[in-house]
Coordinates of C-alpha atoms and ligand atoms in Angstrom, one line a residue:
X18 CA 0.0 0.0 0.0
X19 CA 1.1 3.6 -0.6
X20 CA 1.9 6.2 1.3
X21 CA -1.0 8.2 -0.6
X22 CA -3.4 4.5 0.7
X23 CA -2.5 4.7 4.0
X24 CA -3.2 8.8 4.2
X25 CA -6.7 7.9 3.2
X26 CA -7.3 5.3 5.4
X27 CA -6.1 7.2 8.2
X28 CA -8.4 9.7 7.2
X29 CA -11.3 7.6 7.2
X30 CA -11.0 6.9 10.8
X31 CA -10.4 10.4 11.8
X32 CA -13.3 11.2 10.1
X33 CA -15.6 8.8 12.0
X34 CA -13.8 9.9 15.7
X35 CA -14.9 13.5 14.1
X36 CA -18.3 12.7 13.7
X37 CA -18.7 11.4 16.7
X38 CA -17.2 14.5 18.3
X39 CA -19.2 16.7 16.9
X40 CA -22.4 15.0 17.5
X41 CA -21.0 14.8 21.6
X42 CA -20.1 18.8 21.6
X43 CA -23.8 19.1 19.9
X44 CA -25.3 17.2 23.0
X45 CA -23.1 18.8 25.6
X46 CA -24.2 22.2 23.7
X47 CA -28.0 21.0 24.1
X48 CA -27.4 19.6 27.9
X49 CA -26.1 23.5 28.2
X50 CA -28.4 25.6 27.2
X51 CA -31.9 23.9 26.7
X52 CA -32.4 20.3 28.1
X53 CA -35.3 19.9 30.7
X54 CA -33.5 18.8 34.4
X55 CA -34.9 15.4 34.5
X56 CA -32.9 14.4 31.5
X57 CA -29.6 14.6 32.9
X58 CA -29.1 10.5 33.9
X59 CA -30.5 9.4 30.2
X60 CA -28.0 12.6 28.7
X61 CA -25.4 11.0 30.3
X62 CA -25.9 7.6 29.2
X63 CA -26.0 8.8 24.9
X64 CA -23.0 10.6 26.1
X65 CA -21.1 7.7 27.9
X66 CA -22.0 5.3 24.9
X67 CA -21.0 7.9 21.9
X68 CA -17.4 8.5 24.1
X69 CA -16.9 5.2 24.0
X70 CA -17.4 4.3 20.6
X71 CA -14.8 7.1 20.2
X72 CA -12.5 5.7 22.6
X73 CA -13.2 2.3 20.6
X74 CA -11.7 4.3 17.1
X75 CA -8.9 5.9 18.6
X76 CA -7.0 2.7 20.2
X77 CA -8.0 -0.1 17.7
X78 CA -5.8 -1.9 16.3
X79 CA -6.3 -0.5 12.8
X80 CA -5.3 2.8 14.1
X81 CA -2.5 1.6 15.7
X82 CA -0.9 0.0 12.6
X83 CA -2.0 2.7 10.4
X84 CA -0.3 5.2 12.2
X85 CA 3.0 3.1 12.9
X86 CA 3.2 2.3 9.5
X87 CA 3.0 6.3 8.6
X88 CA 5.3 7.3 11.1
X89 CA 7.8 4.9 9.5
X90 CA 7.6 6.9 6.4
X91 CA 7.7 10.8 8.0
X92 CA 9.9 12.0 5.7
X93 CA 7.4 11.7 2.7
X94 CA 4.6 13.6 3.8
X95 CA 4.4 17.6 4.2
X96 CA 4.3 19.2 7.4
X97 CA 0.2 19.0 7.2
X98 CA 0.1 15.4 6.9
X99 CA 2.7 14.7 9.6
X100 CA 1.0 16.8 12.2
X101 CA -2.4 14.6 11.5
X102 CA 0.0 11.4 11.9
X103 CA 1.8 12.7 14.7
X104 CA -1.6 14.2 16.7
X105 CA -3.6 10.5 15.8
X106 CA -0.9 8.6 17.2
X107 CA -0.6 9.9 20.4
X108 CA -4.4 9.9 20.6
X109 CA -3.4 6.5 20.3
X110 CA -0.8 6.0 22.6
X111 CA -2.3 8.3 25.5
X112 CA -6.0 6.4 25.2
X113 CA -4.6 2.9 25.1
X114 CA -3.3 3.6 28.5
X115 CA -6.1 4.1 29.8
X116 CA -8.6 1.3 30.4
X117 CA -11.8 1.4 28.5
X118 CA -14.4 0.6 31.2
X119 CA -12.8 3.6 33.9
X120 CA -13.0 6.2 30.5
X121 CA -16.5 5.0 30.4
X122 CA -17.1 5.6 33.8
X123 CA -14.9 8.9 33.9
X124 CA -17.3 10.2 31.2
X125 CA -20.0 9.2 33.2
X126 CA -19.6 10.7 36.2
X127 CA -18.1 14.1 34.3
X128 CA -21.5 14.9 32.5
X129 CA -23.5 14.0 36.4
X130 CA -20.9 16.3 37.8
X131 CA -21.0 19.2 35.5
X132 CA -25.1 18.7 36.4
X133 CA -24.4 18.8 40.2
X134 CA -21.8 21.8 39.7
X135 CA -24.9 24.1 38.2
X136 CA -27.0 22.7 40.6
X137 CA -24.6 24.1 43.3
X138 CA -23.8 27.3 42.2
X139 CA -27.6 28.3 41.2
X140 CA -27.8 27.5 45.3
X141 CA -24.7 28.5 46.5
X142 CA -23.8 25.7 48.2
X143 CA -20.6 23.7 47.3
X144 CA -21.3 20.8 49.3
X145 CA -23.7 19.8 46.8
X146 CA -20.6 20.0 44.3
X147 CA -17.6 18.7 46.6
X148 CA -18.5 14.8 45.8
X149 CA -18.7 15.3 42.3
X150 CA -15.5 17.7 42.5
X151 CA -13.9 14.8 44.9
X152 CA -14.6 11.9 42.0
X153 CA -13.2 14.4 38.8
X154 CA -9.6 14.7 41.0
X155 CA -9.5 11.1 41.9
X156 CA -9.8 10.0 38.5
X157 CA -7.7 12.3 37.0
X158 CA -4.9 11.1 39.6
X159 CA -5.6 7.6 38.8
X160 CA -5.5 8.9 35.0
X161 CA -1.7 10.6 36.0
X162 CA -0.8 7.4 37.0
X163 CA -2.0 5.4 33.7
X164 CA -0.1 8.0 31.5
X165 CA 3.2 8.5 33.7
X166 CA 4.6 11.7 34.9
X167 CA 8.3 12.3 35.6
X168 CA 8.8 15.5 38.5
X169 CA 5.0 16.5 38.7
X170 CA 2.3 14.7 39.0
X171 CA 0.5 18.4 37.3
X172 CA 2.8 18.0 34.4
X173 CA 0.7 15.5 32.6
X174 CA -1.9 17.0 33.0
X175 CA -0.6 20.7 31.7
X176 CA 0.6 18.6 28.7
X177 CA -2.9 17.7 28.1
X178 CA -4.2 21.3 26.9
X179 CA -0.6 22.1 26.0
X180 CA 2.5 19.5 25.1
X181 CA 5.6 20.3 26.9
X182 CA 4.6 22.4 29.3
X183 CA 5.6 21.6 33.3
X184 CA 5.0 23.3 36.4
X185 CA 9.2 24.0 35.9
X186 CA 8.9 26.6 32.8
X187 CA 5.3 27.4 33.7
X188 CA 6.5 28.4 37.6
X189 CA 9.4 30.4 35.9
X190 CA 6.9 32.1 33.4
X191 CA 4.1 33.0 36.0
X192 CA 6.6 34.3 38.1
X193 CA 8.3 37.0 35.7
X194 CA 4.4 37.7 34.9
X195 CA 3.2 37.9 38.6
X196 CA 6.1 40.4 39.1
X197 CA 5.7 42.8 36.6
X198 CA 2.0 42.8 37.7
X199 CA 2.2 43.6 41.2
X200 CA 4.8 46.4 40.7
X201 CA 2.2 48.4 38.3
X202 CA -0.4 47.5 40.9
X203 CA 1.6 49.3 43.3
X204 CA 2.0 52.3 41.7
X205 CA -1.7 52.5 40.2
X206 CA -2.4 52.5 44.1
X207 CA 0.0 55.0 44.9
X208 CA -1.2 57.1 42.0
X209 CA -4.9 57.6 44.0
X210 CA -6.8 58.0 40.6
X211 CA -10.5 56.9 41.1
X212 CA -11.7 55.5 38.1
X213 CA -15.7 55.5 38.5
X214 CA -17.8 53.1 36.8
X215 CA -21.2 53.3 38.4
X216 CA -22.7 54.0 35.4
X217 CA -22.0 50.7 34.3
X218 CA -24.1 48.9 37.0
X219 CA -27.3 48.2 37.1
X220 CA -30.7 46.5 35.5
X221 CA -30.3 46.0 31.7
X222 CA -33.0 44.4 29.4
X223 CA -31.7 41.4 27.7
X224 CA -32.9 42.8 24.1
X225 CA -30.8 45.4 23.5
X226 CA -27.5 44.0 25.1
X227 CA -28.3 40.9 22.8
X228 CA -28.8 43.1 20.0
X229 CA -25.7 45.2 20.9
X230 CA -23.6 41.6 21.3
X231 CA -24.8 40.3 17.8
X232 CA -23.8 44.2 16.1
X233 CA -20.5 43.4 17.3
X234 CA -20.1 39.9 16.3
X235 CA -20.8 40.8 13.4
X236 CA -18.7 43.6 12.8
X237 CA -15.6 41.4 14.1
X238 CA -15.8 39.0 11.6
X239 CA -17.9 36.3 13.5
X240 CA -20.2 34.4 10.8
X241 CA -24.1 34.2 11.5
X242 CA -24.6 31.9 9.3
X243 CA -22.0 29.1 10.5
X244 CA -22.7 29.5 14.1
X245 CA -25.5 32.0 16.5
X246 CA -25.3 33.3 19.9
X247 CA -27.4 31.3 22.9
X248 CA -27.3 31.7 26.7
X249 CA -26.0 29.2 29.5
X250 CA -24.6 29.7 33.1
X251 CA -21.1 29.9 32.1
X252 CA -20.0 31.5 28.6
X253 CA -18.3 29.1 26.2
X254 CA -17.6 28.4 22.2
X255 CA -18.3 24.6 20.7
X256 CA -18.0 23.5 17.1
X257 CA -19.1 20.8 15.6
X258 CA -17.3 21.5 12.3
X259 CA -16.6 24.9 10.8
X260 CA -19.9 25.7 9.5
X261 CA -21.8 25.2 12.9
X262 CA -19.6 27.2 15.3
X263 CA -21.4 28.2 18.4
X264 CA -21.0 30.5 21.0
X265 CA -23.0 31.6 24.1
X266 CA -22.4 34.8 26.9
X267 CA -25.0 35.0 29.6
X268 CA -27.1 38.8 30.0
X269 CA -28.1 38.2 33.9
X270 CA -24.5 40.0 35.3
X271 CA -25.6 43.6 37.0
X272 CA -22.4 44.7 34.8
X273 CA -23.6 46.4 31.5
X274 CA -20.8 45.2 29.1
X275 CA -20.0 41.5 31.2
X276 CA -22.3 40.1 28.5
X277 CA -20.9 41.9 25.8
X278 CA -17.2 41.3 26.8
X279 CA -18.2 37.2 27.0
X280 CA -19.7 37.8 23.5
X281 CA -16.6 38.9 22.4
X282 CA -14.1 37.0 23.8
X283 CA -16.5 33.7 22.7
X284 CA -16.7 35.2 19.4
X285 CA -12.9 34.9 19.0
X286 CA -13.0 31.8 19.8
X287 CA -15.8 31.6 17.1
X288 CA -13.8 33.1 14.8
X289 CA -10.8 31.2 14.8
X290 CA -13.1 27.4 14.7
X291 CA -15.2 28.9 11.6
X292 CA -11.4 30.1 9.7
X293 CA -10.2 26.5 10.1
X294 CA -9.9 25.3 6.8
X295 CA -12.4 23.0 5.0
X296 CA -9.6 20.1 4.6
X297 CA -8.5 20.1 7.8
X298 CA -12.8 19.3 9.5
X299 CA -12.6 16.0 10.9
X300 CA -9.0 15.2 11.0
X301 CA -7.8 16.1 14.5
X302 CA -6.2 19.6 13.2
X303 CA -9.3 21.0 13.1
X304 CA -8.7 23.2 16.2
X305 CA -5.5 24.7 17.9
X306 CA -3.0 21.9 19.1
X307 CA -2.7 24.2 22.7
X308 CA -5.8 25.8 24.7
X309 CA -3.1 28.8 25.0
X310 CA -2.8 29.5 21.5
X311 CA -7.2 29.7 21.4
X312 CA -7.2 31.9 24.4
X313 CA -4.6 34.4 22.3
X314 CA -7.1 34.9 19.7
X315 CA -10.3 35.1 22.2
X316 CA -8.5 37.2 24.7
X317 CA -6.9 39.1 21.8
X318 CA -10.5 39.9 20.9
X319 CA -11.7 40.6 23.7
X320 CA -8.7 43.4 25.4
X321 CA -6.8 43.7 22.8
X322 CA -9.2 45.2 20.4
X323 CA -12.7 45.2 22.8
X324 CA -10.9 47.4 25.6
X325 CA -8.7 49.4 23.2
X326 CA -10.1 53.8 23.3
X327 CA -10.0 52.9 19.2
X328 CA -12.8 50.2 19.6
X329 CA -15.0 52.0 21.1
X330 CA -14.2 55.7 19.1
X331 CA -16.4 53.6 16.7
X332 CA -19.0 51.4 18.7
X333 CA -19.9 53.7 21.7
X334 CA -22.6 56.5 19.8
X335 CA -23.9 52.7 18.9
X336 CA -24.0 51.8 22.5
X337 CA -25.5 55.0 23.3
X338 CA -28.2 54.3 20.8
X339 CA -29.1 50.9 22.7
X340 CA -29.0 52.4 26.3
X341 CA -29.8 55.3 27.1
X342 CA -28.3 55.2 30.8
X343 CA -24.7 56.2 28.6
X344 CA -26.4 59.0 26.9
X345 CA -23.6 61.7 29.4
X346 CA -21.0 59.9 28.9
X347 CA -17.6 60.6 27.7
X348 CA -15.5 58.2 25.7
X349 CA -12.7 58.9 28.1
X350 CA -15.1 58.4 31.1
X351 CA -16.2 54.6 29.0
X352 CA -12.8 54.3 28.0
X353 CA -11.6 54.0 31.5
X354 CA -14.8 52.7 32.8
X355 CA -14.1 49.5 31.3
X356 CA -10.2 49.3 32.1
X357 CA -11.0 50.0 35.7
X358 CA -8.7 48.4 37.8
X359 CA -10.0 46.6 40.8
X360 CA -9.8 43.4 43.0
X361 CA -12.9 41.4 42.1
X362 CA -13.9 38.0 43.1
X363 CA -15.1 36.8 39.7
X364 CA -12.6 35.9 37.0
X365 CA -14.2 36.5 34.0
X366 CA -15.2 40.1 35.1
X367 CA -11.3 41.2 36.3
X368 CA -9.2 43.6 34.4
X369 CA -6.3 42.9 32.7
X370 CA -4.1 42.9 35.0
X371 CA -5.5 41.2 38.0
X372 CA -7.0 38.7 35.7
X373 CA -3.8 36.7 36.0
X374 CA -4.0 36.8 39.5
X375 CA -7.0 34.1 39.3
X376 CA -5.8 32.4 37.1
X377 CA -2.4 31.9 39.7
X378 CA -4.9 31.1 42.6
X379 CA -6.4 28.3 40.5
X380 CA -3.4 27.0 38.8
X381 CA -1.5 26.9 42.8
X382 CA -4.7 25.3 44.1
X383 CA -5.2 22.8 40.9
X384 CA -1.4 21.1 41.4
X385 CA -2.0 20.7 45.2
X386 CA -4.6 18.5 44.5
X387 CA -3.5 16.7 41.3
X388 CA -0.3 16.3 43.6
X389 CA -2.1 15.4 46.8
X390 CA -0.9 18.3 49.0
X391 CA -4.8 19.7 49.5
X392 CA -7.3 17.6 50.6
X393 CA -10.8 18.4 49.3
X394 CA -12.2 19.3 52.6
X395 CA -9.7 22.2 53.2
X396 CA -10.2 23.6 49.2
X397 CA -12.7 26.2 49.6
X398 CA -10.5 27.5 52.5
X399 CA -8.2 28.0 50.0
X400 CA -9.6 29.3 47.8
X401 CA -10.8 32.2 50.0
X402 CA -7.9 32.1 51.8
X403 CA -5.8 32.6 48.7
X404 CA -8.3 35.6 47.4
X405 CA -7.1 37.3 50.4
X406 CA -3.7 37.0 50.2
X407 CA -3.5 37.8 46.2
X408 CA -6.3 40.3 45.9
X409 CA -7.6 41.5 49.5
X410 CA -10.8 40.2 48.7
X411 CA -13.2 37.6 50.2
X412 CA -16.0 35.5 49.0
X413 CA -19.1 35.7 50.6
X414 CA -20.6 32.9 49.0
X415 CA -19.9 29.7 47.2
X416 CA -20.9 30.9 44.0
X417 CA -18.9 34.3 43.8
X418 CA -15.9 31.8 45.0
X419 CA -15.1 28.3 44.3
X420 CA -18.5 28.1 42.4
X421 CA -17.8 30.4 39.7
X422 CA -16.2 28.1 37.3
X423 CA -17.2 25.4 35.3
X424 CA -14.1 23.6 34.3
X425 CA -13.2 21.2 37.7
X426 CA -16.5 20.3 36.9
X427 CA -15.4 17.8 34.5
X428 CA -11.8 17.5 35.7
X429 CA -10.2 20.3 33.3
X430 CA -7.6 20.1 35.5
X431 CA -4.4 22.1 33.7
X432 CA -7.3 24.3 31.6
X433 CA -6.7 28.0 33.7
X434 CA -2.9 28.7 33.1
X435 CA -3.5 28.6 29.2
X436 CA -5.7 32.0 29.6
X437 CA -3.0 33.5 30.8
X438 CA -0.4 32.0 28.4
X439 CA -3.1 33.5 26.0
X440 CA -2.7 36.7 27.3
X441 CA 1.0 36.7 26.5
X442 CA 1.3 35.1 23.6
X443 CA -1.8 37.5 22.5
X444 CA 0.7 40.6 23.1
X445 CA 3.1 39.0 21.7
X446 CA 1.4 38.7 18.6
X447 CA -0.1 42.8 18.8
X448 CA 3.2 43.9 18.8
X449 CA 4.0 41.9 15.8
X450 CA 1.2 43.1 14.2
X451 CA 1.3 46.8 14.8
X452 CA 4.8 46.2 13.1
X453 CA 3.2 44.7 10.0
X454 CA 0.2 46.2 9.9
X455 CA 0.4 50.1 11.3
X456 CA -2.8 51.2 10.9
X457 CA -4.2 48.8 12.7
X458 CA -5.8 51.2 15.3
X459 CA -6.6 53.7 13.0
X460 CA -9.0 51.1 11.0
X461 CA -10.6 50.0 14.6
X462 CA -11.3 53.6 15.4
X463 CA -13.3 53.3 11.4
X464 CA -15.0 50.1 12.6
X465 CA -13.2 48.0 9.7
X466 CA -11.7 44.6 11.0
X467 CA -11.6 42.6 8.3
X468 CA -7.8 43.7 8.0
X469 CA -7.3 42.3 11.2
X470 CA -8.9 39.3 11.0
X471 CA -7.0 38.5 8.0
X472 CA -3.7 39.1 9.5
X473 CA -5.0 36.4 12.8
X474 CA -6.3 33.9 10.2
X475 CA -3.5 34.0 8.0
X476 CA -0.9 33.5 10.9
X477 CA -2.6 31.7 13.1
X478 CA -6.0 30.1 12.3
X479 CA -5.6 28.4 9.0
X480 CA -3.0 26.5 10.7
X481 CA -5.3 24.9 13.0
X482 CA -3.3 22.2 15.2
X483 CA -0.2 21.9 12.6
X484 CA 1.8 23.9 15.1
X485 CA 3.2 23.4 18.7
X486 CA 2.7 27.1 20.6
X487 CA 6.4 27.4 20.5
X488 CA 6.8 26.5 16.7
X489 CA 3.9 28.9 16.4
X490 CA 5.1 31.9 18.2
X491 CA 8.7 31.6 16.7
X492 CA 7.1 31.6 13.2
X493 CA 5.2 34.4 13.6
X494 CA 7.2 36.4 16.0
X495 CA 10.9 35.1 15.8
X496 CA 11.3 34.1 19.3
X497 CA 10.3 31.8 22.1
X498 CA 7.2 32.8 24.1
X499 CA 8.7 36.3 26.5
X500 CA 6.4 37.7 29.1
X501 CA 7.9 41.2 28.4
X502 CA 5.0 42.0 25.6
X503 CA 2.6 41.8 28.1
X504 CA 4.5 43.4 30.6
X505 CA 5.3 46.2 27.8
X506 CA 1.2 46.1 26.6
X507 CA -0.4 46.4 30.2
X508 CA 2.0 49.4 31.1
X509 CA 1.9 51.5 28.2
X510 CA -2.0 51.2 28.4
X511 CA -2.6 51.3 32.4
X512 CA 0.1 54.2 33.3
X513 CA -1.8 56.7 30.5
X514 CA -5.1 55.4 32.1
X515 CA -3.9 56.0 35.8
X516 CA -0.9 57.5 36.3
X517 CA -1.0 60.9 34.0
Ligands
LIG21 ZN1 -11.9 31.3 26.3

């Protein structure tokens, strides 16, 4: 058989694991936003068979020869088809390791717990949530051992969502990051600039902030006809090919733009799925090979460009139109309304800056019980303990605290440090492509972003999972992944904002 056979053969099976994952992220879309409560055991019963017919394809036999014989013969295949080879067989390799009736049962008991997790925070009560939570970190451990770790029990787990990464570089990385932050902190709060942003606050009708979120979209590049806007709890993107890429933001937060903002930053998410190319659906590079590189483009959406004066030069007389509670105010007063800087306790409604200081709580708290260092009875204590310590804030319920995420809920453990990876590789990126592209602001301030959107998918989308991060960022940029872009972006943009 040729190379050219075996390619299409390989194909073939991708395709079906494809299918099948589609049709899962179409039912975990559904269990999301719209199914009735009693449905949640039978859910989870279509989901737990259709996972394991996928876990069936990805460790048969066929796929193991298939890819062994392919890897055999690397050097006659382009970088595109090597990348599928490479990504199916260590699907391969990482599944096999695990047995077939404990993935069944993991999948399982994910789907009850991400039930129970809603459940909880809709009462805010996380004892309804801590068994569930309990089971997603034992199996995950028991997972760490099937797969093998080397220093850090967290390591395999990191190299999950992005390969290569360990709590070493990532420790090293978040530290240079954490630094930089709290020394602009300190001066913001020597400076003694109130920043007010009352106006923002209040009761909103859903209408017009939908209508506002869908202008946006729109505008961004987002495409309504491959994928539409729902609500659920907890914002998030799901594709089930690139012509049906979804995205949801939720319009109950007293904060006028936290539904627009989750728009956004879903929409870039959106973006990037519905640019994947054509020849790349169903073959395992038909997203980004690291969650990092997906949170660049949705948090590059979202700050980058959302929060940027230029941005909203064009979109706030728009705004105004939709609520008339802005109708006094200033673009400066907007401007700096929504770059207020402030301890808060939810994540997805922080700055820039303290942003990363969640996503260091969760990522400290995350390896201590992947590792076995924090028992689950002493977690929320943590967790508010560790809001104090890094932000000077306290929970005063479950559901503004440990609550407010949905990702432990089935055992994304290793998920939060790529947002903030995002963020740097995202400036990273901006500063490249101010370089290339120089009027790049000046076109936001028009409201024209198609320029933009080409410059992403051409370097970065279209590529889907062909590239690591770091072959990524050192093809775009010239250099390994360096914190100092961020450092550069956040203190150019906060010290004109607060300290001039
Ligand atoms: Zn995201």
């Amino acid at each position: 058989m040729s190379v050219e056979e075996k390619l299409k053969l390989l194909k073939e099976e991708l395709e079906k694991i494809g299918k099948l994952n589609s049709s899962l992220a179409l039912i975990s879309w559904d269990m999301q936003t719209k199914m009735p409560k009693k449905a949640i055991e039978q859910r989870s019963a279509i989901i737990e068979y259709l996972a394991g017919e996928m876990f069936l394809l990805k460790t048969s036999d066929k796929m193991g020869a298939i890819t062994e014989e392919l890897l055999n013969n690397k050097d006659s295949m382009d970088d595109v088809q090597r990348a599928m080879v490479k990504l199916a067989r260590k699907e391969y390799d990482e599944t096999k390791k695990i047995p077939e009736q404990r993935y069944r049962e993991f999948i399982m008991a994910a789907a009850i717990s991400g039930n129970a997790w809603h459940e909880a925070k809709v009462n805010k009560d996380f004892e309804i949530f801590k068994p569930h939570l309990k089971k997603m970190i034992d199996f995950k451990r028991e997972f760490v051992e099937y797969l093998g770790y080397d220093n850090n029990k967290y390591d395999t787990l990191l190299n999950q969502f992005e390969e290569g990464l360990t709590v070493e570089k990532l420790d090293k990385i978040f530290e240079e990051m954490k630094i930089g932050i709290l020394e602009l902190l300190e001066k913001i709060k020597k400076g003694n600039k109130k920043v007010d942003k009352d106006f923002l606050l209040g009761y909103f009708d859903k209408e017009p902030q939908e209508r506002f979120s869908n202008f946006v979209l729109k505008k961004l590049g987002y495409d309504f006809e491959a994928g539409r806007i729902d609500e659920s709890e907890h914002p998030f993107t799901t594709s089930f090919g690139n012509k049906d890429v979804r995205v949801t933001t939720n319009y109950n937060n007293p904060e006028l733009t936290y539904a627009l903002f989750s728009a956004i930053h879903e929409g870039g998410h959106g973006i990037y799925e519905q640019d994947i190319p054509d020849e790349f659906v169903w073959t395992g590079l038909d997203s980004s090979l690291a969650m990092s590189i997906h949170e660049s483009q949705s948090r590059f959406y979202e700050n980058l460009i959302g929060r940027s004066k230029e941005f909203w030069e064009y979109f706030l007389d728009y705004a105004k139109y939709e609520f008339k509670e802005l109708k006094d105010v200033s673009l400066e007063e907007f401007y700096e309304a929504i770059n207020v800087v402030e301890p808060t306790l939810i994540r997805t409604e922080a700055d820039e800056l303290t942003y990363n200081l969640h996503i260091i709580i969760r990522y400290e708290i995350e390896k201590d019980l992947i590792n076995g260092v924090l028992d689950i009875d002493d977690v929320r204590d943590a967790w508010n303990n560790k809001y104090k310590e890094y932000l000077g804030i306290c929970p005063s319920n479950d559901s503004e605290g440990i609550l407010q995420d949905i990702h432990w809920s089935d055992g994304s453990f290793g998920y939060f440090p790529s947002y903030s990876l995002g963020n740097l590789y995202g400036a990273q990126m901006l500063n490249k492509m101010k370089k290339d592209y120089k009027d790049m602001y000046l076109d936001i301030k028009n409201g024209e972003f198609s320029k933009v959107h080409n410059w992403l998918n051409g370097n970065v989308h279209k590529y889907g999972a062909v590239y690591s991060p770091s072959e990524l960022i050192k093809k775009i940029t010239g250099e390994e992944l360096n914190p100092k872009y961020f450092l550069d972006y956040i203190n150019e943009k906060y010290k004109k904002i607060y300290l001039q």
